[in-house]
Coordinates of C-alpha atoms in Angstrom, one line a residue:
M1 CA 0.0 0.0 0.0
R2 CA 1.0 3.6 -0.3
T3 CA -0.1 7.0 1.0
G4 CA -2.0 9.3 -1.3
E5 CA -1.5 13.0 -1.7
N6 CA -4.3 13.7 0.9
G7 CA -2.7 11.5 3.5
N8 CA -5.2 8.6 3.1
V9 CA -3.9 5.1 2.7
V10 CA -4.4 3.8 -0.8
E11 CA -4.2 0.0 -1.2
I12 CA -2.4 -1.5 -4.2
V13 CA -4.0 -4.7 -5.5
D14 CA -3.3 -7.0 -8.4
L15 CA -5.9 -5.8 -10.9
A16 CA -5.6 -8.9 -13.0
D17 CA -6.5 -11.1 -10.0
V18 CA -9.3 -8.7 -9.0
R19 CA -10.8 -8.8 -12.5
R20 CA -10.7 -12.6 -12.6
V21 CA -12.2 -13.1 -9.1
S22 CA -14.7 -10.3 -9.2
G23 CA -15.9 -11.1 -12.7
E24 CA -16.4 -14.8 -11.9
D25 CA -18.1 -14.2 -8.5
A26 CA -20.3 -11.3 -9.6
T27 CA -21.7 -13.6 -12.4
K28 CA -22.2 -16.4 -9.9
I29 CA -23.9 -14.1 -7.3
R30 CA -26.4 -12.8 -9.9
A31 CA -27.1 -16.4 -11.0
R32 CA -27.6 -17.7 -7.5
I33 CA -30.6 -15.5 -6.7
P34 CA -33.3 -18.2 -7.0
T35 CA -36.8 -17.8 -8.4
A36 CA -38.3 -20.5 -6.3
P37 CA -37.8 -21.8 -2.7
T38 CA -34.6 -23.6 -2.2
A39 CA -34.5 -24.9 1.4
G40 CA -31.1 -25.0 3.0
K41 CA -29.5 -22.6 0.5
A42 CA -27.7 -19.5 1.6
L43 CA -29.7 -17.1 -0.5
L44 CA -33.5 -17.4 -0.6
P45 CA -36.2 -15.6 -2.5
L46 CA -37.7 -13.2 -0.1
T47 CA -41.2 -14.6 -0.7
S48 CA -40.1 -18.1 0.5
V49 CA -39.2 -16.9 4.0
D50 CA -41.6 -18.3 6.6
T51 CA -43.6 -15.3 7.6
D52 CA -44.5 -16.7 11.0
Q53 CA -40.8 -17.1 11.8
W54 CA -40.1 -13.7 10.4
R55 CA -42.6 -12.0 12.7
K56 CA -41.4 -13.9 15.7
L57 CA -37.8 -12.8 14.9
A58 CA -39.0 -9.2 14.6
A59 CA -40.5 -9.5 18.0
R60 CA -37.2 -10.7 19.4
A61 CA -35.0 -8.3 17.4
V62 CA -32.1 -6.7 19.2
E63 CA -32.9 -3.4 17.4
P64 CA -36.3 -2.4 15.9
N65 CA -36.8 -1.6 12.2
G66 CA -40.3 -1.0 11.1
Y67 CA -39.3 -1.2 7.4
Y68 CA -38.1 -4.8 7.7
L69 CA -41.3 -6.0 9.3
A70 CA -42.7 -8.9 7.2
D71 CA -45.9 -7.2 6.2
W72 CA -44.1 -4.0 5.1
E73 CA -41.2 -5.5 3.2
L74 CA -43.3 -8.2 1.5
A75 CA -45.7 -5.5 0.3
V76 CA -42.7 -3.4 -1.1
N77 CA -41.3 -6.5 -2.7
A78 CA -44.6 -7.4 -4.4
T79 CA -45.4 -4.2 -6.3
A80 CA -43.1 -1.2 -5.6
P81 CA -41.3 -0.3 -8.8
G82 CA -37.6 -1.0 -8.7
R83 CA -37.9 -2.7 -5.3
T84 CA -39.4 -6.1 -6.3
G85 CA -37.7 -9.5 -6.6
A86 CA -35.4 -9.2 -3.5
A87 CA -33.6 -12.2 -2.0
A88 CA -32.9 -12.9 1.7
L89 CA -30.0 -14.0 3.8
G90 CA -31.3 -16.1 6.7
A91 CA -29.4 -17.1 9.9
F92 CA -30.4 -20.3 11.6
G93 CA -29.0 -22.3 14.5
D94 CA -27.4 -25.7 14.3
D95 CA -30.7 -27.4 15.2
P96 CA -32.8 -27.6 12.0
S97 CA -35.9 -27.2 14.1
A98 CA -34.6 -24.0 15.9
P99 CA -36.2 -20.7 15.0
M100 CA -34.6 -18.2 12.6
I101 CA -32.1 -15.9 14.4
G102 CA -31.3 -13.4 11.7
L103 CA -32.7 -12.0 8.5
L104 CA -31.5 -9.5 5.9
P105 CA -33.3 -8.8 2.6
V106 CA -30.7 -8.3 -0.1
I107 CA -30.0 -7.6 -3.8
P108 CA -26.8 -7.9 -5.9
I109 CA -24.6 -4.8 -6.0
W110 CA -25.0 -4.8 -9.8
R111 CA -28.7 -4.1 -9.4
A112 CA -28.2 -1.5 -6.6
Y113 CA -25.3 0.4 -8.1
K114 CA -24.4 -1.1 -11.5
I115 CA -21.0 -2.1 -10.1
P116 CA -19.8 -5.5 -11.5
L117 CA -18.3 -6.8 -8.3
P118 CA -19.3 -9.8 -6.1
A119 CA -21.2 -8.2 -3.2
L120 CA -24.7 -8.1 -1.7
V121 CA -26.5 -5.0 -0.7
S122 CA -29.4 -4.6 1.7
A123 CA -32.7 -4.3 -0.2
H124 CA -34.2 -0.8 0.1
P125 CA -37.6 -1.1 1.9
Y126 CA -38.8 2.3 0.7
G127 CA -38.3 3.7 4.2
T128 CA -34.8 4.9 4.9
L129 CA -33.6 2.2 7.3
C130 CA -32.0 -1.2 6.4
T131 CA -31.0 -2.4 9.9
P132 CA -31.0 -6.3 9.8
L133 CA -33.2 -8.2 12.2
L134 CA -31.0 -10.1 14.7
D135 CA -32.2 -12.2 17.7
R136 CA -31.5 -10.2 20.8
D137 CA -30.4 -13.3 22.7
M138 CA -27.8 -14.3 20.1
A139 CA -27.1 -11.2 18.1
D140 CA -23.4 -11.9 17.5
E141 CA -24.1 -15.4 16.3
A142 CA -26.9 -14.2 14.0
A143 CA -24.6 -11.5 12.5
G144 CA -21.9 -14.1 12.0
R145 CA -24.2 -16.6 10.3
L146 CA -25.6 -13.9 8.0
M147 CA -22.0 -13.2 6.9
Q148 CA -21.4 -16.9 6.4
A149 CA -24.6 -17.1 4.3
A150 CA -23.3 -14.2 2.2
R151 CA -20.0 -16.0 1.7
E152 CA -21.8 -19.1 0.6
A153 CA -23.7 -17.1 -1.9
G154 CA -20.4 -16.0 -3.5
A155 CA -20.3 -12.5 -2.0
H156 CA -17.0 -10.9 -1.0
A157 CA -18.7 -8.1 1.0
L158 CA -22.0 -7.0 2.4
I159 CA -23.1 -3.4 2.0
L160 CA -25.7 -2.3 4.6
R161 CA -27.4 0.9 3.4
E162 CA -28.8 3.4 5.9
V163 CA -28.3 1.7 9.2
S164 CA -28.1 3.1 12.7
L165 CA -24.3 3.4 13.2
H166 CA -24.5 3.2 17.0
G167 CA -27.2 0.6 17.2
A168 CA -27.0 -2.9 18.6
A169 CA -27.1 -4.6 15.2
I170 CA -24.1 -2.9 13.9
K171 CA -22.3 -3.5 17.1
A172 CA -22.9 -7.2 16.7
F173 CA -21.4 -7.2 13.2
A174 CA -18.4 -5.1 14.4
E175 CA -17.8 -7.7 17.2
V176 CA -17.8 -10.6 14.7
L177 CA -15.5 -8.7 12.4
R178 CA -13.1 -7.9 15.3
R179 CA -12.9 -11.6 16.3
D180 CA -12.0 -12.4 12.6
G181 CA -9.3 -9.6 12.5
L182 CA -11.5 -7.5 10.2
R183 CA -13.3 -4.2 10.6
L184 CA -16.4 -2.6 9.0
R185 CA -15.9 0.5 6.9
V186 CA -18.3 3.5 7.0
L187 CA -18.9 4.7 3.5
Q188 CA -21.0 7.7 4.3
S189 CA -22.9 9.0 7.4
H190 CA -25.2 11.7 8.5
L191 CA -27.5 12.7 11.3
R192 CA -31.3 12.8 11.2
A193 CA -34.0 13.9 13.6
R194 CA -35.1 11.7 16.5
L195 CA -37.6 12.1 19.2
D196 CA -37.0 11.1 22.8
A197 CA -40.6 10.0 23.6
T198 CA -39.8 9.4 27.3
R199 CA -39.8 13.2 28.0
D200 CA -42.8 15.4 28.8
A201 CA -44.0 16.6 25.4
D202 CA -44.7 20.2 26.4
Q203 CA -41.4 20.7 28.1
L204 CA -39.6 19.1 25.1
L205 CA -41.3 21.5 22.7
R206 CA -40.5 24.5 24.9
D207 CA -36.9 23.4 24.9
A208 CA -36.8 22.8 21.1
L209 CA -38.7 25.9 20.0
S210 CA -38.3 29.5 21.1
A211 CA -41.2 31.3 22.9
K212 CA -41.6 33.5 19.8
K213 CA -41.9 30.5 17.5
L214 CA -44.4 28.7 19.8
K215 CA -46.5 31.9 20.0
E216 CA -46.5 32.1 16.2
L217 CA -47.6 28.5 15.9
R218 CA -50.4 29.1 18.3
R219 CA -51.5 32.1 16.3
Q220 CA -51.5 30.1 13.1
R221 CA -53.5 27.3 14.8
H222 CA -56.1 29.9 15.8
R223 CA -56.3 31.2 12.3
L224 CA -56.6 27.6 11.0
A225 CA -59.6 27.1 13.4
E226 CA -61.4 29.8 11.5
H227 CA -62.0 27.1 8.8
G228 CA -63.4 24.7 11.4
A229 CA -62.5 23.2 14.8
V230 CA -59.0 21.8 14.6
R231 CA -58.7 18.2 15.7
F232 CA -56.0 15.5 15.6
E233 CA -57.2 12.0 14.7
V234 CA -55.3 8.7 15.0
A235 CA -56.5 5.8 12.8
R236 CA -55.5 2.4 14.4
S237 CA -57.9 -0.3 13.4
P238 CA -57.7 -1.9 9.9
H239 CA -61.0 -0.2 9.0
E240 CA -59.9 3.2 10.2
V241 CA -56.5 2.8 8.5
A242 CA -58.1 1.8 5.2
I243 CA -60.1 5.0 5.2
A244 CA -57.3 7.2 6.4
I245 CA -54.7 6.0 3.9
E246 CA -56.9 7.3 1.1
T247 CA -57.0 10.7 2.8
F248 CA -53.2 10.6 3.1
L249 CA -52.7 9.6 -0.5
A250 CA -55.0 12.4 -1.8
L251 CA -53.2 15.0 0.3
E252 CA -49.7 13.9 -0.8
A253 CA -50.8 13.9 -4.4
S254 CA -52.4 17.3 -4.2
G255 CA -49.0 19.1 -3.6
W256 CA -45.6 19.4 -5.2
K257 CA -45.0 15.6 -5.0
G258 CA -48.1 15.1 -7.2
E259 CA -46.8 17.7 -9.7
R260 CA -43.5 16.0 -9.9
G261 CA -45.1 12.5 -10.2
T262 CA -43.4 11.2 -7.0
A263 CA -46.5 11.0 -4.8
L264 CA -47.4 7.4 -4.0
L265 CA -50.8 7.7 -5.6
K266 CA -49.2 8.7 -8.9
V267 CA -47.5 5.3 -9.3
E268 CA -49.8 2.3 -9.4
G269 CA -47.3 -0.1 -7.8
D270 CA -46.5 2.3 -5.0
A271 CA -50.1 2.9 -4.2
A272 CA -50.8 -0.8 -4.1
F273 CA -47.8 -1.4 -1.8
I274 CA -48.8 1.3 0.7
R275 CA -52.4 0.1 0.8
R276 CA -51.4 -3.5 1.4
A277 CA -48.7 -2.7 3.9
T278 CA -50.7 -0.3 6.1
A279 CA -53.7 -2.6 6.2
A280 CA -51.6 -5.7 7.1
L281 CA -49.6 -3.8 9.8
A282 CA -52.8 -2.3 11.3
E283 CA -54.0 -5.9 11.9
R284 CA -51.0 -6.3 14.2
C285 CA -51.2 -2.8 15.8
Q286 CA -48.0 -1.7 14.0
C287 CA -49.3 1.1 11.9
E288 CA -51.1 4.4 12.7
I289 CA -52.2 7.1 10.3
V290 CA -52.5 10.5 11.9
T291 CA -54.6 13.3 10.4
L292 CA -55.1 17.0 11.3
R293 CA -58.5 18.4 10.3
A294 CA -60.0 21.9 10.2
G295 CA -63.7 21.1 10.5
D296 CA -64.3 18.2 8.1
T297 CA -61.3 19.2 5.9
P298 CA -58.1 17.2 6.2
V299 CA -55.1 19.6 6.1
A300 CA -52.3 17.2 6.9
A301 CA -51.7 13.5 7.4
G302 CA -48.8 11.2 8.2
I303 CA -48.0 7.4 8.3
V304 CA -46.4 6.1 11.5
L305 CA -45.1 2.6 11.8
R306 CA -44.5 0.9 15.2
H307 CA -42.0 -1.8 16.0
Q308 CA -41.2 -2.7 19.6
N309 CA -40.7 0.5 21.5
R310 CA -39.9 2.7 18.5
A311 CA -42.1 4.7 16.1
F312 CA -41.1 5.5 12.5
F313 CA -42.5 8.6 10.8
F314 CA -42.7 7.4 7.2
K315 CA -44.3 10.2 5.2
L316 CA -46.3 13.4 5.5
G317 CA -48.9 14.9 3.1
I318 CA -50.4 18.4 3.4
D319 CA -53.0 20.5 1.7
E320 CA -50.9 23.3 0.4
R321 CA -54.0 25.7 0.3
F322 CA -53.4 25.9 4.1
A323 CA -49.7 26.3 3.9
K324 CA -49.7 29.7 5.7
Y325 CA -50.9 27.9 8.8
S326 CA -47.9 25.4 8.8
P327 CA -50.1 22.3 8.8
G328 CA -47.2 19.9 8.6
V329 CA -45.6 21.5 11.7
Q330 CA -49.0 21.5 13.5
L331 CA -49.5 17.8 12.8
T332 CA -45.9 17.1 14.0
L333 CA -46.6 19.0 17.3
D334 CA -49.7 16.8 17.9
L335 CA -47.8 13.7 16.9
T336 CA -45.1 14.6 19.4
R337 CA -47.6 14.9 22.2
H338 CA -49.3 11.6 21.1
L339 CA -46.0 9.6 21.1
C340 CA -44.7 11.1 24.3
A341 CA -48.0 10.2 26.0
D342 CA -47.7 6.5 24.9
P343 CA -45.9 4.4 27.5
A344 CA -45.2 1.8 24.8
I345 CA -43.0 4.2 22.8
A346 CA -39.6 5.3 23.9
S347 CA -38.3 7.0 20.8
A348 CA -39.3 7.9 17.2
D349 CA -37.1 7.9 14.1
S350 CA -38.1 10.7 11.7
T351 CA -36.6 8.7 8.8
A352 CA -36.2 12.2 7.3
T353 CA -33.4 13.6 5.2
P354 CA -30.4 15.3 7.0
D355 CA -31.1 18.9 7.9
H356 CA -34.8 18.5 7.2
P357 CA -36.3 22.1 7.5
M358 CA -39.6 21.0 9.1
I359 CA -38.8 18.3 11.6
N360 CA -35.2 19.1 12.7
P361 CA -36.2 22.1 14.7
V362 CA -39.0 20.2 16.5
W363 CA -37.3 16.8 17.2
R364 CA -33.9 17.9 18.5
G365 CA -32.5 14.4 19.2
R366 CA -30.2 13.0 16.5
L367 CA -29.7 9.5 15.1
A368 CA -26.4 8.7 13.3
I369 CA -27.2 6.9 10.0
G370 CA -24.8 5.6 7.4
D371 CA -23.8 3.0 4.8
V372 CA -21.3 0.4 5.9
L373 CA -19.2 -2.1 4.0
I374 CA -18.7 -5.4 5.8
P375 CA -15.7 -7.4 4.3
L376 CA -16.2 -11.2 4.4
R377 CA -12.6 -12.4 4.0
R378 CA -9.2 -11.3 5.2
N379 CA -6.9 -9.5 2.8
D380 CA -9.5 -9.6 0.0
P381 CA -8.3 -7.5 -3.0
V382 CA -11.9 -7.0 -4.1
V383 CA -12.8 -5.0 -0.9
P384 CA -10.7 -1.9 -1.5
L385 CA -11.9 -1.8 -5.1
L386 CA -15.5 -2.0 -3.8
Q387 CA -14.9 0.8 -1.3
A388 CA -13.3 3.0 -3.9
A389 CA -16.2 2.5 -6.4
L390 CA -18.8 3.2 -3.8
V391 CA -17.1 6.3 -2.4
S392 CA -16.6 7.7 -5.9
R393 CA -20.2 7.0 -6.7
E394 CA -21.4 8.8 -3.5
F395 CA -19.1 11.8 -4.3
A396 CA -20.5 12.1 -7.8
R397 CA -24.1 11.9 -6.5
D398 CA -23.3 14.6 -4.0
M399 CA -21.9 16.9 -6.6
A400 CA -25.0 16.3 -8.8
R401 CA -27.3 17.2 -5.9
R402 CA -25.4 20.4 -5.2
A403 CA -25.7 21.3 -8.9
V404 CA -29.5 20.7 -8.9
H405 CA -29.9 22.8 -5.7
F406 CA -27.8 25.6 -7.3
I407 CA -29.8 25.6 -10.5
R408 CA -33.1 25.6 -8.6
G409 CA -32.0 28.4 -6.3
R410 CA -31.1 30.7 -9.2

């Protein structure tokens, strides 16, 4: 290896060996994703995973992830464009009759990034969190067995996208790597808003927002009430959720997301996925849809998933005719009070973008999120090549985003 101009260590590898190994294994890994159940194989079609075992594992998971709940991910995998046809790495104990102890939905890196190297990438579940499900009583073993399953599938590395960098699941992978003389590599990271729902909501909001801002929000709420009594509704039952999801879809499609064609209702497969997922999760008390109304008029609505003691704020839709009353913020204030009053919820993940202008000032807690590369073999020449390709890709995307923001801001 040598040191580059910026002081970073640059690894020198035999490119001929890399091309031979990576080309052969990348082809194998794409071919190994089955189209039908293959019991005992390292890589399974996601639809062949036993849903009862999946749900039981989710209940025992060392770290919650509402977006890898069976009813959510299977709905995404069924119809969401660009997200169907995922495979799964499963971790099982030595006893064939023992329950599943780990699960990670995956796709080949070629499909995720168009990089022709032998690696598997966590399947994107529409929500911005891909933390694997690991049994809390044997998290290290589950992480190790998922890594072994990836090796058996021909992968040289696992790339976990958008995971909690300080969570229990990543700590389990880091411990397994440490024992093997390896280390995980953080490809990119950022902070996003998080709510500490164990606090008193009113005190939390006073600490987060200035007295002047709170006064302005109260004034806006009073003005909104001129259109009808303002009320906050929570849909929980399957019947209530089935009605509320249509309200949400209509609100989201009525604004700029609808104009750009990115609203869920504008894409048939996306609309089918969200209807199926919310209905199925409501059956298990794992989904709520919150709505803010002025009289009979819905002005804002949001989808909230629940897994163990954590809530996940998936999406928000507003009626932009009422924008001057800050309906999205008003809904978030009510949601904050709702979650803080619920003894079953300890925290909420905004699953929002970094520096989100609406929720960051309200939910002042922060969650470190990032993409990590998990090498599966020692001294593997493919790994530095993978890392370089992924870092370069992220740099190019960041430059493109900056250019778009610059052009839009002119």
